[in-house]
Short mmCIF file of N, CA and C in Angstrom, two decimals:
data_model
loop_
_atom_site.label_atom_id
_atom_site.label_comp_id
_atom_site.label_asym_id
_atom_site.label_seq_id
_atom_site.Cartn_x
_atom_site.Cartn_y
_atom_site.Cartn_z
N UNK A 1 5.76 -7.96 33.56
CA UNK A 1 5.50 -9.05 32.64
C UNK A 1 4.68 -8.53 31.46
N UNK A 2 5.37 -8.88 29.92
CA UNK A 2 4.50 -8.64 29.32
C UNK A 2 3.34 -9.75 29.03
N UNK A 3 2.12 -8.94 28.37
CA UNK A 3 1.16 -9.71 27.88
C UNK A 3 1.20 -10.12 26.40
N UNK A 4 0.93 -11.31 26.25
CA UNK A 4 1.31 -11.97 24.48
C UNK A 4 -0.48 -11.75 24.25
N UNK A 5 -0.98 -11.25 23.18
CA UNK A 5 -1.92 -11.26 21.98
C UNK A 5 -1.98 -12.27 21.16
N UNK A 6 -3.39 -13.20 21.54
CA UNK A 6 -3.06 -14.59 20.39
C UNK A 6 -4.79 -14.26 20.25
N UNK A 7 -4.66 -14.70 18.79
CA UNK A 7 -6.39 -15.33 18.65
C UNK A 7 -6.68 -16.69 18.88
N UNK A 8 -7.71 -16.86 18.69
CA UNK A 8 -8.39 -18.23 18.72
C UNK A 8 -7.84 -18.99 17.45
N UNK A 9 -7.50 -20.31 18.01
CA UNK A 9 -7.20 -21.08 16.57
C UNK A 9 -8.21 -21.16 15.96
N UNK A 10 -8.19 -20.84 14.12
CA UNK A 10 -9.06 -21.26 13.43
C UNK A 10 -9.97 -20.11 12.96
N UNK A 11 -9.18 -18.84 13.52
CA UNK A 11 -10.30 -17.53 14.03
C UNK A 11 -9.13 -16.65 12.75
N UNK A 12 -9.24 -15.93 12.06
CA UNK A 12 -8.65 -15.14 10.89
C UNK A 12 -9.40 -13.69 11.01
N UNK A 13 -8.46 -12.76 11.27
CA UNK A 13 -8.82 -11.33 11.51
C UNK A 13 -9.23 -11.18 10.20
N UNK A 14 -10.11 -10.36 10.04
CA UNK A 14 -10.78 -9.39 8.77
C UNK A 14 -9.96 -8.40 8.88
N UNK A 15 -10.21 -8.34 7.10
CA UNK A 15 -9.63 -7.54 6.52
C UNK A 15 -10.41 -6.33 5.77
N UNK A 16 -9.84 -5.19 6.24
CA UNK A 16 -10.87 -4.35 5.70
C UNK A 16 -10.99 -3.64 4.91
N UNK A 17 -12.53 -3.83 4.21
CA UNK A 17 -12.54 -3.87 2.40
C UNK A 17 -12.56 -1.91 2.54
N UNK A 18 -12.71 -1.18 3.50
CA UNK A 18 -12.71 -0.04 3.21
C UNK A 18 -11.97 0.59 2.80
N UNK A 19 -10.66 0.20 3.25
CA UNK A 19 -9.58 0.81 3.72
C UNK A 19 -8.48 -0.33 3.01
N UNK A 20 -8.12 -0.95 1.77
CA UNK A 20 -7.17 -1.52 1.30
C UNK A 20 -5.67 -1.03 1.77
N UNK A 21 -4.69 -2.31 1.35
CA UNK A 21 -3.47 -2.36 1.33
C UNK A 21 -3.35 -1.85 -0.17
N UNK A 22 -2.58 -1.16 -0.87
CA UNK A 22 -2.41 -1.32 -2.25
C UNK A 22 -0.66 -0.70 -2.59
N UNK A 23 -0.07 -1.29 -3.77
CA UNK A 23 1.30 -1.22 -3.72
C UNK A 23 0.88 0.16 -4.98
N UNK A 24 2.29 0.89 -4.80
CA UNK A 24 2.59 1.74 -5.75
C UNK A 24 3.44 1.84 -6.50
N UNK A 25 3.43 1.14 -7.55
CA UNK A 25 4.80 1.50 -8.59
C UNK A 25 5.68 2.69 -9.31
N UNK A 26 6.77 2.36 -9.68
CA UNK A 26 7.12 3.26 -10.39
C UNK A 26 7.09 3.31 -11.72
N UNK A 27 6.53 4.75 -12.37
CA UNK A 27 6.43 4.53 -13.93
C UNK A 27 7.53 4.63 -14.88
N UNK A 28 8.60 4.92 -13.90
CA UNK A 28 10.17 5.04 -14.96
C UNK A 28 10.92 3.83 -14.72
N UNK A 29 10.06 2.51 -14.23
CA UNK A 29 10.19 1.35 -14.71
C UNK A 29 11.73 0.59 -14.08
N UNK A 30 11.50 0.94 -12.78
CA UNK A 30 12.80 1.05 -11.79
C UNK A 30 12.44 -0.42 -11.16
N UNK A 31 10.85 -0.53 -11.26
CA UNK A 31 10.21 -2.12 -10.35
C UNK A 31 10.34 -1.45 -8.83
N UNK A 32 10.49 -0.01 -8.39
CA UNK A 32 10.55 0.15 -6.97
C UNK A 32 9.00 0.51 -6.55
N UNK A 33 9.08 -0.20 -5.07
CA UNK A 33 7.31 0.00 -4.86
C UNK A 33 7.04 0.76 -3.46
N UNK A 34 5.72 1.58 -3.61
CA UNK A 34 6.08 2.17 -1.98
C UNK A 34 4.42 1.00 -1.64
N UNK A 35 4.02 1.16 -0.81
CA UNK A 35 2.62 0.30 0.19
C UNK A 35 1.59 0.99 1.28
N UNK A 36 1.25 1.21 0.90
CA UNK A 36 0.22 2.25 1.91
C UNK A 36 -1.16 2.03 1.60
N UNK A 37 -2.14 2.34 2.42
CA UNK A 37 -3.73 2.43 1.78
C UNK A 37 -4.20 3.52 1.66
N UNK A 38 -5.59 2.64 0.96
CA UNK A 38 -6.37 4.26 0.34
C UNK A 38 -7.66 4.25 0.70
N UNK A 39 -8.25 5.02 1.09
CA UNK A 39 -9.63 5.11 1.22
C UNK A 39 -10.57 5.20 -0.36
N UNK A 40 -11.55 3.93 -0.35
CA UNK A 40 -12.15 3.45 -1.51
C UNK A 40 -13.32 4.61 -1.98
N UNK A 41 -14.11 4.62 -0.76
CA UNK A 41 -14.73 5.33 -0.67
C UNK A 41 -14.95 6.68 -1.79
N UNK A 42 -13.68 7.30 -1.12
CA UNK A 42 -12.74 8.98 -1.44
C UNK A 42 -12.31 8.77 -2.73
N UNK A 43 -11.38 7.91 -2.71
CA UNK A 43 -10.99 7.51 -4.12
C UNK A 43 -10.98 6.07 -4.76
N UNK A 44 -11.95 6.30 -5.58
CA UNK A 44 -12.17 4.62 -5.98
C UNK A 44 -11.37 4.83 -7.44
N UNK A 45 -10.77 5.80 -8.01
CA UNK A 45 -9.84 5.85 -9.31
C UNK A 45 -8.52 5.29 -8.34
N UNK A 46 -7.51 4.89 -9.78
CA UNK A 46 -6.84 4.43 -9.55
C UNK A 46 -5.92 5.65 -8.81
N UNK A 47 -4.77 5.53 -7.85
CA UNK A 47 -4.08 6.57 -7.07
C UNK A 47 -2.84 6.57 -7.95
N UNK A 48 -2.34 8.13 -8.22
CA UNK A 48 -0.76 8.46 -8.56
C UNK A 48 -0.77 9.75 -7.69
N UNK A 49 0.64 9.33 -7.28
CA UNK A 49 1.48 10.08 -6.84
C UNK A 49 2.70 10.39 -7.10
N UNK A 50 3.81 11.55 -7.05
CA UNK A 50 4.57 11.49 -6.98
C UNK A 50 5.40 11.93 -5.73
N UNK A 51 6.24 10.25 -5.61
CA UNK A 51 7.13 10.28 -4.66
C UNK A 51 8.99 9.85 -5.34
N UNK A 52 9.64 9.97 -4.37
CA UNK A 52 10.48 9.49 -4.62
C UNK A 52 11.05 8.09 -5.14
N UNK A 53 12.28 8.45 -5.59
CA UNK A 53 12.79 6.92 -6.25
C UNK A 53 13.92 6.39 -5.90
N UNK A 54 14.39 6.10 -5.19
CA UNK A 54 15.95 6.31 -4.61
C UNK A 54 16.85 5.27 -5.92
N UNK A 55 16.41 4.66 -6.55
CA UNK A 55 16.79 4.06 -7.63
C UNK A 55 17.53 4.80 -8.48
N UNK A 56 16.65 5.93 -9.06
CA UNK A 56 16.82 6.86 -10.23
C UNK A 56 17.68 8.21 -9.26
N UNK A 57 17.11 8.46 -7.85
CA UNK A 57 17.49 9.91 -6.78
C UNK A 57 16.59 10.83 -7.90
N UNK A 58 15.63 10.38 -7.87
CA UNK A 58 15.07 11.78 -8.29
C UNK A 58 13.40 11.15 -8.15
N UNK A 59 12.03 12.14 -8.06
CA UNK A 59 10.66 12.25 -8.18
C UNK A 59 10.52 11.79 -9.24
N UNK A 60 9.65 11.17 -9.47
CA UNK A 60 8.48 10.28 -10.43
C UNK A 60 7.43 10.28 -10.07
N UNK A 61 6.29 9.75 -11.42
CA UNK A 61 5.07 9.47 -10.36
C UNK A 61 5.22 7.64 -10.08
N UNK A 62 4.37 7.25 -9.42
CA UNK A 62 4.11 6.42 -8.80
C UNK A 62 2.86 5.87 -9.45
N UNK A 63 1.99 4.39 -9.54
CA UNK A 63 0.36 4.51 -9.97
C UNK A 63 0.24 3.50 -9.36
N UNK A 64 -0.91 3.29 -8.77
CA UNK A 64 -1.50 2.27 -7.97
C UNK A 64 -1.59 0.83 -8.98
N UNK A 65 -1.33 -0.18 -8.34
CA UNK A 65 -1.01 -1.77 -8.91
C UNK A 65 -2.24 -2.04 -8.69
N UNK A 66 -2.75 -2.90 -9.49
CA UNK A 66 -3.68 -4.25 -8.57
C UNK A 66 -3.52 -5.60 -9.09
#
């Protein structure tokens, strides 16, 4: 048997400010997004990367949304 995971009604998990959700766009303006977090801490500038685009099939960078 499995076991089901419920909270308490009325009870809302925290969210943690250390460690954000943040989306990543693309700058060749495709509107494709990747989602991952970042440590604030480490990097409190905004994040680019380059990842892929399957839009374009080719690397771009990426820059953090807010």
């Amino acid at each position: 048997m499995l076991a089901q995971y419920r909270t308490p009604k009325g009870t809302a998990l925290a969210r943690n400010e250390v460690l954000p959700v943040i989306r990543l766009k693309s700058t060749a303006g495709t509107g494709y997004t990747y989602v991952t977090t970042k440590n604030r801490r480490n990097d409190p500038d905004r994040l680019t990367l380059r990842k892929y685009d399957p839009t374009l099939r080719r690397h771009v960078l990426f820059r953090e949304e807010r």
